[in-house]
PDB file of C-alpha atoms and ligand atoms in Angstrom:
ATOM      1  CA  MET B  49     161.549 -62.528 -79.629  1.00  0.00           C
ATOM      2  CA  GLN B  50     160.646 -66.187 -79.217  1.00  0.00           C
ATOM      3  CA  LEU B  51     163.137 -68.910 -80.118  1.00  0.00           C
ATOM      4  CA  ILE B  52     161.191 -71.954 -81.345  1.00  0.00           C
ATOM      5  CA  HIS B  53     162.617 -75.342 -82.316  1.00  0.00           C
ATOM      6  CA  SER B  54     159.608 -77.478 -83.246  1.00  0.00           C
ATOM      7  CA  ILE B  55     157.160 -77.168 -86.144  1.00  0.00           C
ATOM      8  CA  THR B  56     154.208 -77.850 -83.807  1.00  0.00           C
ATOM      9  CA  ASP B  57     155.165 -75.006 -81.456  1.00  0.00           C
ATOM     10  CA  LEU B  58     155.705 -72.709 -84.416  1.00  0.00           C
ATOM     11  CA  GLN B  59     152.337 -73.532 -85.934  1.00  0.00           C
ATOM     12  CA  ASP B  60     150.521 -73.128 -82.578  1.00  0.00           C
ATOM     13  CA  THR B  61     152.072 -69.698 -82.083  1.00  0.00           C
ATOM     14  CA  LEU B  62     151.350 -68.577 -85.647  1.00  0.00           C
ATOM     15  CA  ALA B  63     147.749 -69.892 -85.590  1.00  0.00           C
ATOM     16  CA  GLN B  64     146.934 -67.432 -82.794  1.00  0.00           C
ATOM     17  CA  ALA B  65     148.340 -64.537 -84.852  1.00  0.00           C
ATOM     18  CA  ARG B  66     146.629 -65.638 -88.052  1.00  0.00           C
ATOM     19  CA  ASN B  67     143.249 -66.029 -86.311  1.00  0.00           C
ATOM     20  CA  THR B  68     143.388 -62.381 -85.307  1.00  0.00           C
ATOM     21  CA  GLY B  69     144.019 -61.357 -88.945  1.00  0.00           C
ATOM     22  CA  LYS B  70     147.733 -60.650 -88.605  1.00  0.00           C
ATOM     23  CA  THR B  71     149.992 -60.882 -91.663  1.00  0.00           C
ATOM     24  CA  ILE B  72     153.131 -63.006 -91.547  1.00  0.00           C
ATOM     25  CA  GLY B  73     156.444 -62.135 -93.181  1.00  0.00           C
ATOM     26  CA  PHE B  74     159.091 -64.846 -93.485  1.00  0.00           C
ATOM     27  CA  VAL B  75     162.852 -64.655 -93.947  1.00  0.00           C
ATOM     28  CA  PRO B  76     164.490 -68.068 -94.498  1.00  0.00           C
ATOM     29  CA  THR B  77     168.210 -68.181 -93.624  1.00  0.00           C
ATOM     30  CA  MET B  78     170.968 -70.663 -92.894  1.00  0.00           C
ATOM     31  CA  GLY B  79     172.299 -68.543 -90.013  1.00  0.00           C
ATOM     32  CA  ALA B  80     175.666 -66.747 -89.801  1.00  0.00           C
ATOM     33  CA  LEU B  81     173.583 -63.620 -90.181  1.00  0.00           C
ATOM     34  CA  HIS B  82     174.976 -60.318 -91.419  1.00  0.00           C
ATOM     35  CA  GLU B  83     173.703 -56.917 -92.500  1.00  0.00           C
ATOM     36  CA  GLY B  84     172.263 -58.410 -95.708  1.00  0.00           C
ATOM     37  CA  HIS B  85     169.933 -60.643 -93.666  1.00  0.00           C
ATOM     38  CA  ALA B  86     169.190 -57.755 -91.286  1.00  0.00           C
ATOM     39  CA  SER B  87     167.911 -55.685 -94.230  1.00  0.00           C
ATOM     40  CA  LEU B  88     165.478 -58.490 -95.176  1.00  0.00           C
ATOM     41  CA  VAL B  89     164.207 -58.738 -91.594  1.00  0.00           C
ATOM     42  CA  ARG B  90     163.750 -54.955 -91.356  1.00  0.00           C
ATOM     43  CA  GLN B  91     161.779 -54.921 -94.599  1.00  0.00           C
ATOM     44  CA  SER B  92     159.550 -57.749 -93.389  1.00  0.00           C
ATOM     45  CA  TYR B  93     159.080 -55.943 -90.066  1.00  0.00           C
ATOM     46  CA  LYS B  94     157.840 -52.833 -91.931  1.00  0.00           C
ATOM     47  CA  GLU B  95     155.457 -54.754 -94.193  1.00  0.00           C
ATOM     48  CA  ASN B  96     153.963 -57.383 -91.855  1.00  0.00           C
ATOM     49  CA  ASP B  97     152.503 -57.759 -88.369  1.00  0.00           C
ATOM     50  CA  ILE B  98     154.667 -60.763 -87.497  1.00  0.00           C
ATOM     51  CA  THR B  99     158.149 -61.606 -88.784  1.00  0.00           C
ATOM     52  CA  VAL B 100     159.457 -65.159 -88.633  1.00  0.00           C
ATOM     53  CA  VAL B 101     163.109 -65.913 -89.424  1.00  0.00           C
ATOM     54  CA  SER B 102     164.248 -69.493 -89.877  1.00  0.00           C
ATOM     55  CA  ILE B 103     167.823 -70.477 -89.062  1.00  0.00           C
ATOM     56  CA  PHE B 104     168.502 -73.876 -90.560  1.00  0.00           C
ATOM     57  CA  LEU B 105     171.689 -75.104 -92.181  1.00  0.00           C
ATOM     58  CA  ASN B 106     170.044 -77.288 -94.788  1.00  0.00           C
ATOM     59  CA  PRO B 107     172.189 -80.356 -95.554  1.00  0.00           C
ATOM     60  CA  THR B 108     170.298 -81.339 -98.706  1.00  0.00           C
ATOM     61  CA  GLN B 109     171.437 -78.264-100.652  1.00  0.00           C
ATOM     62  CA  PHE B 110     175.171 -78.844-100.079  1.00  0.00           C
ATOM     63  CA  ASN B 111     176.677 -80.966-102.807  1.00  0.00           C
ATOM     64  CA  ASP B 112     180.138 -80.533-101.228  1.00  0.00           C
ATOM     65  CA  PRO B 113     180.325 -81.979 -97.671  1.00  0.00           C
ATOM     66  CA  LYS B 114     183.399 -79.795 -96.923  1.00  0.00           C
ATOM     67  CA  ASP B 115     181.378 -76.676 -97.718  1.00  0.00           C
ATOM     68  CA  LEU B 116     178.709 -77.780 -95.216  1.00  0.00           C
ATOM     69  CA  GLN B 117     181.338 -78.617 -92.600  1.00  0.00           C
ATOM     70  CA  ARG B 118     183.045 -75.222 -92.715  1.00  0.00           C
ATOM     71  CA  TYR B 119     179.832 -73.166 -92.965  1.00  0.00           C
ATOM     72  CA  PRO B 120     179.841 -70.751 -89.964  1.00  0.00           C
ATOM     73  CA  ARG B 121     177.424 -71.580 -87.104  1.00  0.00           C
ATOM     74  CA  THR B 122     176.599 -68.612 -84.835  1.00  0.00           C
ATOM     75  CA  LEU B 123     173.109 -69.130 -83.328  1.00  0.00           C
ATOM     76  CA  GLU B 124     173.571 -66.904 -80.266  1.00  0.00           C
ATOM     77  CA  ALA B 125     174.860 -63.910 -82.223  1.00  0.00           C
ATOM     78  CA  ASP B 126     172.161 -64.531 -84.874  1.00  0.00           C
ATOM     79  CA  CYS B 127     169.402 -64.289 -82.234  1.00  0.00           C
ATOM     80  CA  GLN B 128     170.855 -61.049 -80.875  1.00  0.00           C
ATOM     81  CA  LEU B 129     170.871 -59.498 -84.347  1.00  0.00           C
ATOM     82  CA  LEU B 130     167.311 -60.667 -85.017  1.00  0.00           C
ATOM     83  CA  GLU B 131     166.044 -59.100 -81.765  1.00  0.00           C
ATOM     84  CA  GLN B 132     167.560 -55.779 -82.821  1.00  0.00           C
ATOM     85  CA  CYS B 133     165.909 -55.932 -86.257  1.00  0.00           C
ATOM     86  CA  GLY B 134     162.404 -56.555 -84.910  1.00  0.00           C
ATOM     87  CA  ALA B 135     161.954 -60.284 -85.624  1.00  0.00           C
ATOM     88  CA  ASP B 136     159.167 -61.843 -83.548  1.00  0.00           C
ATOM     89  CA  ILE B 137     160.112 -65.501 -83.948  1.00  0.00           C
ATOM     90  CA  ALA B 138     163.407 -67.237 -84.668  1.00  0.00           C
ATOM     91  CA  PHE B 139     162.669 -70.754 -85.857  1.00  0.00           C
ATOM     92  CA  ALA B 140     165.753 -72.968 -85.431  1.00  0.00           C
ATOM     93  CA  PRO B 141     164.765 -76.614 -85.985  1.00  0.00           C
ATOM     94  CA  SER B 142     167.077 -79.642 -85.904  1.00  0.00           C
ATOM     95  CA  VAL B 143     167.820 -81.715 -89.012  1.00  0.00           C
ATOM     96  CA  GLU B 144     165.565 -84.485 -87.566  1.00  0.00           C
ATOM     97  CA  GLU B 145     162.716 -81.998 -87.158  1.00  0.00           C
ATOM     98  CA  MET B 146     162.864 -80.907 -90.803  1.00  0.00           C
ATOM     99  CA  TYR B 147     163.761 -84.321 -92.231  1.00  0.00           C
ATOM    100  CA  PRO B 148     162.170 -87.017 -90.019  1.00  0.00           C
ATOM    101  CA  GLU B 149     162.748 -89.205 -93.071  1.00  0.00           C
ATOM    102  CA  PRO B 150     164.755 -88.590 -96.245  1.00  0.00           C
ATOM    103  CA  ASP B 151     163.064 -86.180 -98.639  1.00  0.00           C
ATOM    104  CA  THR B 152     162.842 -87.960-101.981  1.00  0.00           C
ATOM    105  CA  ARG B 153     160.874 -85.252-103.805  1.00  0.00           C
ATOM    106  CA  THR B 154     162.386 -83.846-106.977  1.00  0.00           C
ATOM    107  CA  PHE B 155     161.802 -80.373-108.361  1.00  0.00           C
ATOM    108  CA  SER B 156     162.703 -79.470-111.927  1.00  0.00           C
ATOM    109  CA  TYR B 157     162.387 -76.002-113.472  1.00  0.00           C
ATOM    110  CA  PRO B 158     164.622 -75.826-116.541  1.00  0.00           C
ATOM    111  CA  PRO B 159     166.376 -73.734-117.662  1.00  0.00           C
ATOM    112  CA  THR B 160     166.159 -71.763-114.383  1.00  0.00           C
ATOM    113  CA  ASP B 161     167.612 -74.534-112.219  1.00  0.00           C
ATOM    114  CA  THR B 162     169.855 -76.228-114.805  1.00  0.00           C
ATOM    115  CA  VAL B 163     172.119 -73.324-115.849  1.00  0.00           C
ATOM    116  CA  MET B 164     174.940 -71.622-113.905  1.00  0.00           C
ATOM    117  CA  GLU B 165     174.835 -72.809-110.247  1.00  0.00           C
ATOM    118  CA  GLY B 166     172.427 -75.568-111.268  1.00  0.00           C
ATOM    119  CA  ALA B 167     174.948 -76.998-113.747  1.00  0.00           C
ATOM    120  CA  ARG B 168     177.902 -76.736-111.326  1.00  0.00           C
ATOM    121  CA  ARG B 169     176.248 -77.840-108.081  1.00  0.00           C
ATOM    122  CA  PRO B 170     174.173 -80.925-108.904  1.00  0.00           C
ATOM    123  CA  GLY B 171     171.197 -81.271-106.564  1.00  0.00           C
ATOM    124  CA  HIS B 172     171.695 -77.837-105.003  1.00  0.00           C
ATOM    125  CA  PHE B 173     168.444 -76.264-106.183  1.00  0.00           C
ATOM    126  CA  ASN B 174     166.540 -79.463-105.538  1.00  0.00           C
ATOM    127  CA  GLY B 175     167.700 -79.236-101.912  1.00  0.00           C
ATOM    128  CA  VAL B 176     166.754 -75.549-101.776  1.00  0.00           C
ATOM    129  CA  CYS B 177     163.258 -76.355-103.087  1.00  0.00           C
ATOM    130  CA  GLN B 178     162.898 -79.226-100.619  1.00  0.00           C
ATOM    131  CA  ILE B 179     163.652 -77.079 -97.598  1.00  0.00           C
ATOM    132  CA  VAL B 180     161.935 -73.885 -98.748  1.00  0.00           C
ATOM    133  CA  SER B 181     158.739 -75.803 -99.562  1.00  0.00           C
ATOM    134  CA  LYS B 182     158.849 -77.451 -96.109  1.00  0.00           C
ATOM    135  CA  LEU B 183     159.460 -74.096 -94.423  1.00  0.00           C
ATOM    136  CA  PHE B 184     156.675 -72.433 -96.429  1.00  0.00           C
ATOM    137  CA  ASP B 185     154.409 -75.251 -95.312  1.00  0.00           C
ATOM    138  CA  ALA B 186     155.369 -74.794 -91.651  1.00  0.00           C
ATOM    139  CA  VAL B 187     155.161 -70.969 -91.609  1.00  0.00           C
ATOM    140  CA  GLN B 188     152.480 -70.330 -94.266  1.00  0.00           C
ATOM    141  CA  PRO B 189     153.605 -66.737 -94.705  1.00  0.00           C
ATOM    142  CA  ASP B 190     151.897 -63.988 -96.671  1.00  0.00           C
ATOM    143  CA  ARG B 191     155.267 -62.722 -97.937  1.00  0.00           C
ATOM    144  CA  ALA B 192     158.734 -64.278 -98.119  1.00  0.00           C
ATOM    145  CA  TYR B 193     161.911 -62.213 -98.427  1.00  0.00           C
ATOM    146  CA  PHE B 194     165.027 -63.311-100.319  1.00  0.00           C
ATOM    147  CA  GLY B 195     168.288 -61.479-101.000  1.00  0.00           C
ATOM    148  CA  GLU B 196     168.949 -60.720-104.667  1.00  0.00           C
ATOM    149  CA  LYS B 197     172.555 -61.699-104.129  1.00  0.00           C
ATOM    150  CA  ASP B 198     171.415 -65.257-104.831  1.00  0.00           C
ATOM    151  CA  TYR B 199     169.776 -64.090-108.035  1.00  0.00           C
ATOM    152  CA  GLN B 200     169.251 -67.550-109.485  1.00  0.00           C
ATOM    153  CA  GLN B 201     167.806 -68.899-106.243  1.00  0.00           C
ATOM    154  CA  ILE B 202     164.991 -66.331-106.332  1.00  0.00           C
ATOM    155  CA  ALA B 203     164.147 -67.273-109.933  1.00  0.00           C
ATOM    156  CA  VAL B 204     163.962 -70.966-108.946  1.00  0.00           C
ATOM    157  CA  ILE B 205     161.855 -70.240-105.849  1.00  0.00           C
ATOM    158  CA  ARG B 206     159.428 -68.152-107.922  1.00  0.00           C
ATOM    159  CA  ARG B 207     158.981 -71.106-110.301  1.00  0.00           C
ATOM    160  CA  MET B 208     158.491 -73.512-107.383  1.00  0.00           C
ATOM    161  CA  THR B 209     155.956 -71.241-105.671  1.00  0.00           C
ATOM    162  CA  ALA B 210     153.945 -70.939-108.902  1.00  0.00           C
ATOM    163  CA  HIS B 211     154.214 -74.684-109.585  1.00  0.00           C
ATOM    164  CA  LEU B 212     152.971 -75.606-106.091  1.00  0.00           C
ATOM    165  CA  GLY B 213     150.195 -72.999-106.352  1.00  0.00           C
ATOM    166  CA  LEU B 214     151.266 -71.275-103.145  1.00  0.00           C
ATOM    167  CA  ASN B 215     149.699 -67.955-102.295  1.00  0.00           C
ATOM    168  CA  ILE B 216     152.958 -66.409-101.071  1.00  0.00           C
ATOM    169  CA  GLU B 217     154.393 -63.160-102.403  1.00  0.00           C
ATOM    170  CA  ILE B 218     158.109 -63.610-103.139  1.00  0.00           C
ATOM    171  CA  ILE B 219     159.899 -60.349-102.409  1.00  0.00           C
ATOM    172  CA  PRO B 220     163.414 -59.859-103.802  1.00  0.00           C
ATOM    173  CA  CYS B 221     165.582 -57.444-101.773  1.00  0.00           C
ATOM    174  CA  PRO B 222     168.662 -55.595-103.089  1.00  0.00           C
ATOM    175  CA  VAL B 223     172.198 -56.863-102.451  1.00  0.00           C
ATOM    176  CA  VAL B 224     173.806 -55.262 -99.407  1.00  0.00           C
ATOM    177  CA  ARG B 225     177.501 -54.498 -99.965  1.00  0.00           C
ATOM    178  CA  GLU B 226     180.399 -53.831 -97.660  1.00  0.00           C
ATOM    179  CA  ASP B 227     181.993 -50.361 -98.059  1.00  0.00           C
ATOM    180  CA  SER B 228     184.538 -52.004-100.348  1.00  0.00           C
ATOM    181  CA  GLY B 229     181.773 -53.107-102.751  1.00  0.00           C
ATOM    182  CA  LEU B 230     182.012 -56.809-101.808  1.00  0.00           C
ATOM    183  CA  ALA B 231     178.524 -58.375-101.674  1.00  0.00           C
ATOM    184  CA  MET B 232     177.748 -59.413 -98.097  1.00  0.00           C
ATOM    185  CA  SER B 233     177.749 -63.173 -97.606  1.00  0.00           C
ATOM    186  CA  SER B 234     178.070 -65.551 -94.674  1.00  0.00           C
ATOM    187  CA  ARG B 235     181.060 -67.022 -96.509  1.00  0.00           C
ATOM    188  CA  ASN B 236     182.956 -63.684 -96.306  1.00  0.00           C
ATOM    189  CA  THR B 237     183.944 -64.535 -92.713  1.00  0.00           C
ATOM    190  CA  LEU B 238     186.002 -67.400 -94.161  1.00  0.00           C
ATOM    191  CA  LEU B 239     188.164 -64.990 -96.212  1.00  0.00           C
ATOM    192  CA  THR B 240     191.622 -64.005 -94.953  1.00  0.00           C
ATOM    193  CA  PRO B 241     192.384 -60.249 -94.787  1.00  0.00           C
ATOM    194  CA  GLU B 242     194.389 -60.607 -98.045  1.00  0.00           C
ATOM    195  CA  GLU B 243     191.480 -62.354 -99.777  1.00  0.00           C
ATOM    196  CA  LYS B 244     189.058 -59.743 -98.468  1.00  0.00           C
ATOM    197  CA  ALA B 245     191.240 -57.069-100.035  1.00  0.00           C
ATOM    198  CA  ILE B 246     191.117 -58.572-103.541  1.00  0.00           C
ATOM    199  CA  ALA B 247     187.497 -59.852-103.536  1.00  0.00           C
ATOM    200  CA  PRO B 248     185.881 -56.379-104.069  1.00  0.00           C
ATOM    201  CA  ASN B 249     187.495 -56.304-107.530  1.00  0.00           C
ATOM    202  CA  ILE B 250     184.729 -58.657-108.651  1.00  0.00           C
ATOM    203  CA  TYR B 251     182.057 -55.982-108.203  1.00  0.00           C
ATOM    204  CA  HIS B 252     184.272 -53.163-109.481  1.00  0.00           C
ATOM    205  CA  ILE B 253     184.988 -55.032-112.718  1.00  0.00           C
ATOM    206  CA  LEU B 254     181.320 -55.975-113.146  1.00  0.00           C
ATOM    207  CA  SER B 255     180.352 -52.320-112.652  1.00  0.00           C
ATOM    208  CA  GLN B 256     182.950 -51.123-115.189  1.00  0.00           C
ATOM    209  CA  SER B 257     181.655 -53.647-117.728  1.00  0.00           C
ATOM    210  CA  LYS B 258     178.365 -51.723-117.953  1.00  0.00           C
ATOM    211  CA  GLN B 259     180.163 -48.804-119.623  1.00  0.00           C
ATOM    212  CA  LEU B 260     182.127 -50.735-122.281  1.00  0.00           C
ATOM    213  CA  GLY B 261     179.809 -50.454-125.279  1.00  0.00           C
ATOM    214  CA  LYS B 262     180.904 -53.921-126.444  1.00  0.00           C
ATOM    215  CA  THR B 263     178.836 -56.897-127.653  1.00  0.00           C
ATOM    216  CA  VAL B 264     177.476 -59.409-125.113  1.00  0.00           C
ATOM    217  CA  GLU B 265     180.222 -61.953-125.869  1.00  0.00           C
ATOM    218  CA  GLU B 266     182.985 -59.314-125.804  1.00  0.00           C
ATOM    219  CA  THR B 267     181.700 -57.996-122.480  1.00  0.00           C
ATOM    220  CA  ARG B 268     181.560 -61.502-121.015  1.00  0.00           C
ATOM    221  CA  GLN B 269     185.134 -62.225-122.079  1.00  0.00           C
ATOM    222  CA  TRP B 270     186.357 -58.813-120.859  1.00  0.00           C
ATOM    223  CA  VAL B 271     184.951 -59.499-117.365  1.00  0.00           C
ATOM    224  CA  ILE B 272     186.518 -62.969-117.242  1.00  0.00           C
ATOM    225  CA  ASP B 273     189.936 -61.732-118.487  1.00  0.00           C
ATOM    226  CA  ASN B 274     190.057 -58.779-116.108  1.00  0.00           C
ATOM    227  CA  ILE B 275     189.087 -60.791-113.028  1.00  0.00           C
ATOM    228  CA  ASN B 276     191.455 -63.640-113.910  1.00  0.00           C
ATOM    229  CA  ALA B 277     194.265 -61.075-114.257  1.00  0.00           C
ATOM    230  CA  ILE B 278     194.079 -60.460-110.487  1.00  0.00           C
ATOM    231  CA  PRO B 279     196.244 -62.962-108.574  1.00  0.00           C
ATOM    232  CA  GLY B 280     194.038 -64.947-106.158  1.00  0.00           C
ATOM    233  CA  LEU B 281     190.828 -64.665-108.213  1.00  0.00           C
ATOM    234  CA  GLU B 282     189.642 -67.215-110.746  1.00  0.00           C
ATOM    235  CA  VAL B 283     186.313 -67.033-112.564  1.00  0.00           C
ATOM    236  CA  GLU B 284     184.340 -70.288-112.550  1.00  0.00           C
ATOM    237  CA  TYR B 285     181.719 -68.889-114.953  1.00  0.00           C
ATOM    238  CA  TYR B 286     180.315 -65.608-116.116  1.00  0.00           C
ATOM    239  CA  SER B 287     176.925 -65.806-117.836  1.00  0.00           C
ATOM    240  CA  ILE B 288     174.938 -62.925-119.288  1.00  0.00           C
ATOM    241  CA  VAL B 289     171.315 -64.008-119.146  1.00  0.00           C
ATOM    242  CA  ASP B 290     167.678 -63.039-119.544  1.00  0.00           C
ATOM    243  CA  GLY B 291     166.835 -61.712-116.059  1.00  0.00           C
ATOM    244  CA  ASP B 292     163.586 -63.720-115.928  1.00  0.00           C
ATOM    245  CA  THR B 293     164.244 -67.073-117.606  1.00  0.00           C
ATOM    246  CA  LEU B 294     168.043 -67.106-116.979  1.00  0.00           C
ATOM    247  CA  ALA B 295     168.608 -68.343-120.531  1.00  0.00           C
ATOM    248  CA  GLU B 296     171.850 -66.951-122.042  1.00  0.00           C
ATOM    249  CA  VAL B 297     171.460 -63.974-124.350  1.00  0.00           C
ATOM    250  CA  GLN B 298     173.587 -63.115-127.394  1.00  0.00           C
ATOM    251  CA  ASP B 299     172.286 -59.604-127.961  1.00  0.00           C
ATOM    252  CA  TRP B 300     171.580 -56.675-125.611  1.00  0.00           C
ATOM    253  CA  ALA B 301     168.158 -56.175-127.247  1.00  0.00           C
ATOM    254  CA  GLN B 302     167.141 -59.811-126.728  1.00  0.00           C
ATOM    255  CA  ALA B 303     165.309 -59.400-123.410  1.00  0.00           C
ATOM    256  CA  PRO B 304     163.794 -56.543-121.387  1.00  0.00           C
ATOM    257  CA  SER B 305     165.892 -57.523-118.361  1.00  0.00           C
ATOM    258  CA  ILE B 306     169.535 -58.634-118.737  1.00  0.00           C
ATOM    259  CA  VAL B 307     171.743 -59.690-115.844  1.00  0.00           C
ATOM    260  CA  GLY B 308     175.353 -60.891-115.603  1.00  0.00           C
ATOM    261  CA  CYS B 309     175.847 -63.665-113.027  1.00  0.00           C
ATOM    262  CA  ILE B 310     179.317 -64.632-111.847  1.00  0.00           C
ATOM    263  CA  THR B 311     181.016 -67.140-109.579  1.00  0.00           C
ATOM    264  CA  VAL B 312     184.644 -66.592-108.643  1.00  0.00           C
ATOM    265  CA  TYR B 313     187.067 -68.696-106.618  1.00  0.00           C
ATOM    266  CA  CYS B 314     188.960 -66.523-104.172  1.00  0.00           C
ATOM    267  CA  GLY B 315     192.216 -67.460-102.430  1.00  0.00           C
ATOM    268  CA  ALA B 316     193.946 -70.728-101.710  1.00  0.00           C
ATOM    269  CA  THR B 317     191.142 -72.597 -99.848  1.00  0.00           C
ATOM    270  CA  PRO B 318     189.391 -71.449-102.190  1.00  0.00           C
ATOM    271  CA  ILE B 319     186.162 -69.643-101.187  1.00  0.00           C
ATOM    272  CA  ARG B 320     183.450 -69.527-103.834  1.00  0.00           C
ATOM    273  CA  LEU B 321     181.960 -66.030-104.171  1.00  0.00           C
ATOM    274  CA  ILE B 322     178.896 -65.154-106.219  1.00  0.00           C
ATOM    275  CA  ASP B 323     177.663 -61.792-107.445  1.00  0.00           C
ATOM    276  CA  HIS B 324     175.685 -60.262-110.305  1.00  0.00           C
ATOM    277  CA  ILE B 325     175.146 -57.023-112.159  1.00  0.00           C
ATOM    278  CA  ARG B 326     172.059 -55.709-113.941  1.00  0.00           C
ATOM    279  CA  TYR B 327     172.766 -54.469-117.492  1.00  0.00           C
ATOM    280  CA  ARG B 328     169.167 -53.550-118.281  1.00  0.00           C
TER     281      ARG B 328
HETATM  282  O1  LIG Q 174     169.711 -68.513 -99.226  1.00  0.00           O
HETATM  283  C1  LIG Q 174     169.807 -69.292 -98.256  1.00  0.00           C
HETATM  284  O2  LIG Q 174     170.325 -68.943 -97.197  1.00  0.00           O
HETATM  285  C2  LIG Q 174     169.261 -70.700 -98.380  1.00  0.00           C
HETATM  286  O3  LIG Q 174     169.455 -71.206 -99.651  1.00  0.00           O
HETATM  287  C3  LIG Q 174     167.785 -70.818 -97.943  1.00  0.00           C
HETATM  288  C4  LIG Q 174     166.869 -70.041 -98.867  1.00  0.00           C
HETATM  289  C5  LIG Q 174     167.628 -70.332 -96.525  1.00  0.00           C
HETATM  290  C6  LIG Q 174     167.357 -72.284 -98.003  1.00  0.00           C
HETATM  291  O4  LIG Q 174     168.134 -73.073 -97.164  1.00  0.00           O
END
């Protein structure tokens, strides 16, 4: 595996592959890689000739400077994991390389980027679009792989890709869970053992809510009440939405795909955990 830091070196290397007709799969990450990322890299490895993984902690998508500061940084371990999963190139640019000057572009895809995380983390999806569009430009992949854990992010990136007219297939990959049911996330390493013990309740309660036979609003409230009843967990929001547009639904028959998206504060720090469940 090659470790590349500059866009020019990356493009030179990829031009050789592209000229010989090779397909390029791309997995964008912010590092602190875990089994969830590994599953994306393995899927790209199976479906493409070359797999590029970017490792870049993108400052423009953090609306809370403390969140950026405490985000885990583990480049050496990340590269070891990527080698094992079959990645060909790890692209780890500096902030100056990606942002030689401030990026003033704005992206707007309502309601996809204005609800849920979009409403609570102003500028977050704009920062995601800024960096993903720059990375797409640098890598020019045939396919790009994103974890479904960040369900809303994939919906926003789909809109951006269509809006920019990019010929890139966006491939959503299933959430990878720890044995406990907790969705894998780089932020899980920040949880204390006590917090790690209560956090899986989020997924268990979401799963139980599929069997309730209640209305949408009753189900939403049931999930919130049951999670809030666990000391150390506090729901920030729980939205039951159309799985494509992310607009809230009032009725189970309202859309062909319905998903519940949740954000929960866990512990004293607190750590913000996100998850989702598919109802239909
Ligand atoms: O999902 C992430 O890790 C990030 O939002 C992404 C897509 C790598 C952009 O920085």
